[in-house]
Coordinates of C-alpha atoms in Angstrom, one line a residue:
X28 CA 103.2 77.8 116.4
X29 CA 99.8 76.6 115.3
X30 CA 99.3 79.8 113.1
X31 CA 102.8 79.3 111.2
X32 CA 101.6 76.0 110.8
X33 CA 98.6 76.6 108.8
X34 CA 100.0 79.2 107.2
X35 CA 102.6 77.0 105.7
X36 CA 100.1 74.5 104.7
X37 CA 98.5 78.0 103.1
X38 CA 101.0 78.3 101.1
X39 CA 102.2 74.7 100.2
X40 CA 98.0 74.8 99.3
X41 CA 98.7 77.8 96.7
X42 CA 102.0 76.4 95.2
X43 CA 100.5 73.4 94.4
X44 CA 96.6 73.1 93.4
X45 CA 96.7 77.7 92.7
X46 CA 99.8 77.7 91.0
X47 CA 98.5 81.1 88.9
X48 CA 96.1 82.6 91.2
X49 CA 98.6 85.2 92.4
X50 CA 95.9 87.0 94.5
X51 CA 96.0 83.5 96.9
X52 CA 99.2 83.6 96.9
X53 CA 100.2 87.3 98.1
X54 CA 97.5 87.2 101.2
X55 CA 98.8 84.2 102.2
X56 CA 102.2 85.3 102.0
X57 CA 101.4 88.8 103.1
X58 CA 99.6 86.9 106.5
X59 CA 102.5 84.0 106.7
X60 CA 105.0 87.3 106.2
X61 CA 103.3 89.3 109.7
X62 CA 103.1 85.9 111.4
X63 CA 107.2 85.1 111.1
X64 CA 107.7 89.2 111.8
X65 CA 105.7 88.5 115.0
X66 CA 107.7 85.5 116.2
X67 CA 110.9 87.4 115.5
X68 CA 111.9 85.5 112.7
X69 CA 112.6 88.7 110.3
X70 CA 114.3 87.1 107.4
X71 CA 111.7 85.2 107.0
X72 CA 109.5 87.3 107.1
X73 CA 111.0 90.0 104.6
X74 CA 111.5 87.8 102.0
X75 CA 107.8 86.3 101.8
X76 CA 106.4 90.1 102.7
X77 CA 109.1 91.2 99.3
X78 CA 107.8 88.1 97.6
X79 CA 104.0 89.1 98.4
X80 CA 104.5 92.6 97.0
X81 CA 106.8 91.4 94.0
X82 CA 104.1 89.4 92.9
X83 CA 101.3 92.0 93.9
X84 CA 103.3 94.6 91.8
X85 CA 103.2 92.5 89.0
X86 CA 99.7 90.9 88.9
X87 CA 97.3 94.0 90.4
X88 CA 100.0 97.2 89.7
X89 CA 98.8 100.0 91.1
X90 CA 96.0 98.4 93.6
X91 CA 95.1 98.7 97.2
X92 CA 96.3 95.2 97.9
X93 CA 99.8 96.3 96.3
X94 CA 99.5 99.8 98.5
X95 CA 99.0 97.8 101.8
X96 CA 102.0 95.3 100.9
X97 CA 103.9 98.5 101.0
X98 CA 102.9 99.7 104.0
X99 CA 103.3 96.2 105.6
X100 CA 107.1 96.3 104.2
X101 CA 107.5 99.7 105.5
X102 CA 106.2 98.8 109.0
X103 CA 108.9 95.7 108.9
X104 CA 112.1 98.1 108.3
X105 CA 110.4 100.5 110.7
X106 CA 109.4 98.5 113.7
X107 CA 111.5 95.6 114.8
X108 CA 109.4 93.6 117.3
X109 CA 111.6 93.1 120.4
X110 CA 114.2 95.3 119.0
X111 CA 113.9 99.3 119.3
X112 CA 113.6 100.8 116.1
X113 CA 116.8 100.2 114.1
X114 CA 119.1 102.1 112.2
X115 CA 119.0 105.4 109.8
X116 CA 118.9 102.8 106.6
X117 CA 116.0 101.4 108.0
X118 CA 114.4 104.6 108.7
X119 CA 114.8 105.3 105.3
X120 CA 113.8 102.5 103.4
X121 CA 110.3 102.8 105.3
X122 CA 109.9 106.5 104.4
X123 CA 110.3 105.2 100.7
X124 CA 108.0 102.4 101.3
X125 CA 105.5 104.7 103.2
X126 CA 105.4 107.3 100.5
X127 CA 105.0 104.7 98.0
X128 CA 102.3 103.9 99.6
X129 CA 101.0 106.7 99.7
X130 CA 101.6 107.8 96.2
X131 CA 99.8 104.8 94.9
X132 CA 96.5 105.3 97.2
X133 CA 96.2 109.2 96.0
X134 CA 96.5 107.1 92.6
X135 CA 93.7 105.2 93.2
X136 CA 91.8 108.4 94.7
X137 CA 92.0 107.0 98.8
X138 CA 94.1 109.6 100.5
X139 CA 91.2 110.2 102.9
X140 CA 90.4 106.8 103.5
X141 CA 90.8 105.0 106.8
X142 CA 93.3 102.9 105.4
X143 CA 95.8 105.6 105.0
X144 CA 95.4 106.8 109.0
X145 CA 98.5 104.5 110.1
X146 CA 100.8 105.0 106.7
X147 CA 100.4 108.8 107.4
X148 CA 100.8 108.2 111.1
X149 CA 103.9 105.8 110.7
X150 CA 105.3 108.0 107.9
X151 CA 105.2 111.5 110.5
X152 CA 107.2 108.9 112.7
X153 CA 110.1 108.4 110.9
X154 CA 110.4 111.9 110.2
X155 CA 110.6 112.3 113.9
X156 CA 112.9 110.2 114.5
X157 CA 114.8 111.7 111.5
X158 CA 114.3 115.3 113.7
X159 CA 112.7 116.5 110.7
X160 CA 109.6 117.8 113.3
X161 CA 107.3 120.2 110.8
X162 CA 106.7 117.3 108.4
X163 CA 106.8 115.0 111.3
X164 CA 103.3 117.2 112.2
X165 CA 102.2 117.7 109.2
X166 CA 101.6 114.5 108.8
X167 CA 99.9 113.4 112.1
X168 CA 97.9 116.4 111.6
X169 CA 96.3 114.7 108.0
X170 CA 95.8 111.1 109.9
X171 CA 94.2 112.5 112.6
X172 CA 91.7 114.6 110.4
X173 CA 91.3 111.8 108.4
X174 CA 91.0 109.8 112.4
X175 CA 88.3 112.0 113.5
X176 CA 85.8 111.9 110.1
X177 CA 86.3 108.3 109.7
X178 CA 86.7 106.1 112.8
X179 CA 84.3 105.5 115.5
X180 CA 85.1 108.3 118.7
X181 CA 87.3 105.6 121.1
X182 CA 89.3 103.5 117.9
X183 CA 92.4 102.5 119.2
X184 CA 93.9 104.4 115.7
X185 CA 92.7 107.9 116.9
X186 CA 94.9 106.8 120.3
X187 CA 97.5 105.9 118.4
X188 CA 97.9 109.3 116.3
X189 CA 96.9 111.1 120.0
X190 CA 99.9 109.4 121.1
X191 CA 102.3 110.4 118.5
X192 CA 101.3 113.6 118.5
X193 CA 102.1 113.9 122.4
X194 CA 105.4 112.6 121.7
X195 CA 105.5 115.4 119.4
X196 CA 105.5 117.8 121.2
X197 CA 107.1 116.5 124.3
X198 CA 109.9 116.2 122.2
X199 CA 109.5 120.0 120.9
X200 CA 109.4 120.6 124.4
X201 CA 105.9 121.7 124.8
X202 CA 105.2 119.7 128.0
X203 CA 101.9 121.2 128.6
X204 CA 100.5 120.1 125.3
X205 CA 102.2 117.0 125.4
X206 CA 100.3 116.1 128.7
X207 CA 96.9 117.4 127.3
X208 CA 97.2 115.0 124.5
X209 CA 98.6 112.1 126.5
X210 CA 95.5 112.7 128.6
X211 CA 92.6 112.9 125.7
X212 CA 94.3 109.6 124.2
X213 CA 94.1 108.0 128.1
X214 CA 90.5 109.1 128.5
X215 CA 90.0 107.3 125.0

């Protein structure tokens, strides 16, 4: 409650005194956007996360800052909080957002960047979910390179892509490799 608070404040701040310092503007609302997705409250949410990257796209283009927006929106259609991940439209409006994403970092020359670990990650999700396994792969198979030459050895990212890749293959019905990589994320 405390950190909507402020963030409200944040933004009453920029509206009034920062009225053209867009830049102000989108982290606040990119920060107040992942606050109100955390307490649940996803309308909210969405439309200052869309506002965020309306005004990103507009002010900065093709930026990192505009990238990360994207990947935040994605994220929002992808993972619901509370809620289990929700339907196909949703699924695919995060693939869009994801690829966007990623499109714009190989733009900017920062495919192999840490920042691109979870998009990568998150994008070889959907495609899961979507049964659509050899990209699914591909794709954890990139972050986790990109994991293991840029993170520190335990970061809870490399777990993360260790985990999807387990589910991976449990659901390819590989159980034995499933439960190796299960086990080298848990010893992480």
């Amino acid at each position: 409650d405390k950190a909507k608070e402020q963030f409200d404040i944040g933004l009453k701040v920029c509206e009034e005194y920062l009225p053209k310092d867009h830049v102000q503007k989108d982290v606040t609302l990119l920060y107040s956007g992942r606050q109100d997705k955390r307490r649940n409250e996803r309308s909210e949410a969405e439309k200052k996360l869309n506002e965020a990257l309306e005004l990103c796209q507009n002010g900065l283009g093709t930026h990192f800052m505009t990238a990360l927006l994207l990947k935040d929106l994605a994220d929002f259609h992808l993972f619901h909080g509370e809620k289990p991940v929700e339907s196909l439209e949703d699924r695919q409006k995060s693939i869009e957002l994801y690829g966007q994403a990623l499109e714009m970092m190989g733009n900017l020359g920062i495919t192999d960047h840490k920042a691109c670990i979870l998009l990568f990650t998150n994008l070889g999700f959907c495609h899961q979910l979507q049964d659509e396994m050899e990209e699914a792969i591909k794709l954890y198979q990139t972050s986790l390179s990109i994991a293991e030459h840029e993170l520190a050895e335990n970061h809870q990212w490399k777990i993360y892509v260790k985990v999807q890749m387990a589910y991976w293959y449990k659901e390819n019905g590989d159980m034995v490799e499933a439960k190796a990589w299960k086990e080298h994320a848990m010893k992480m």
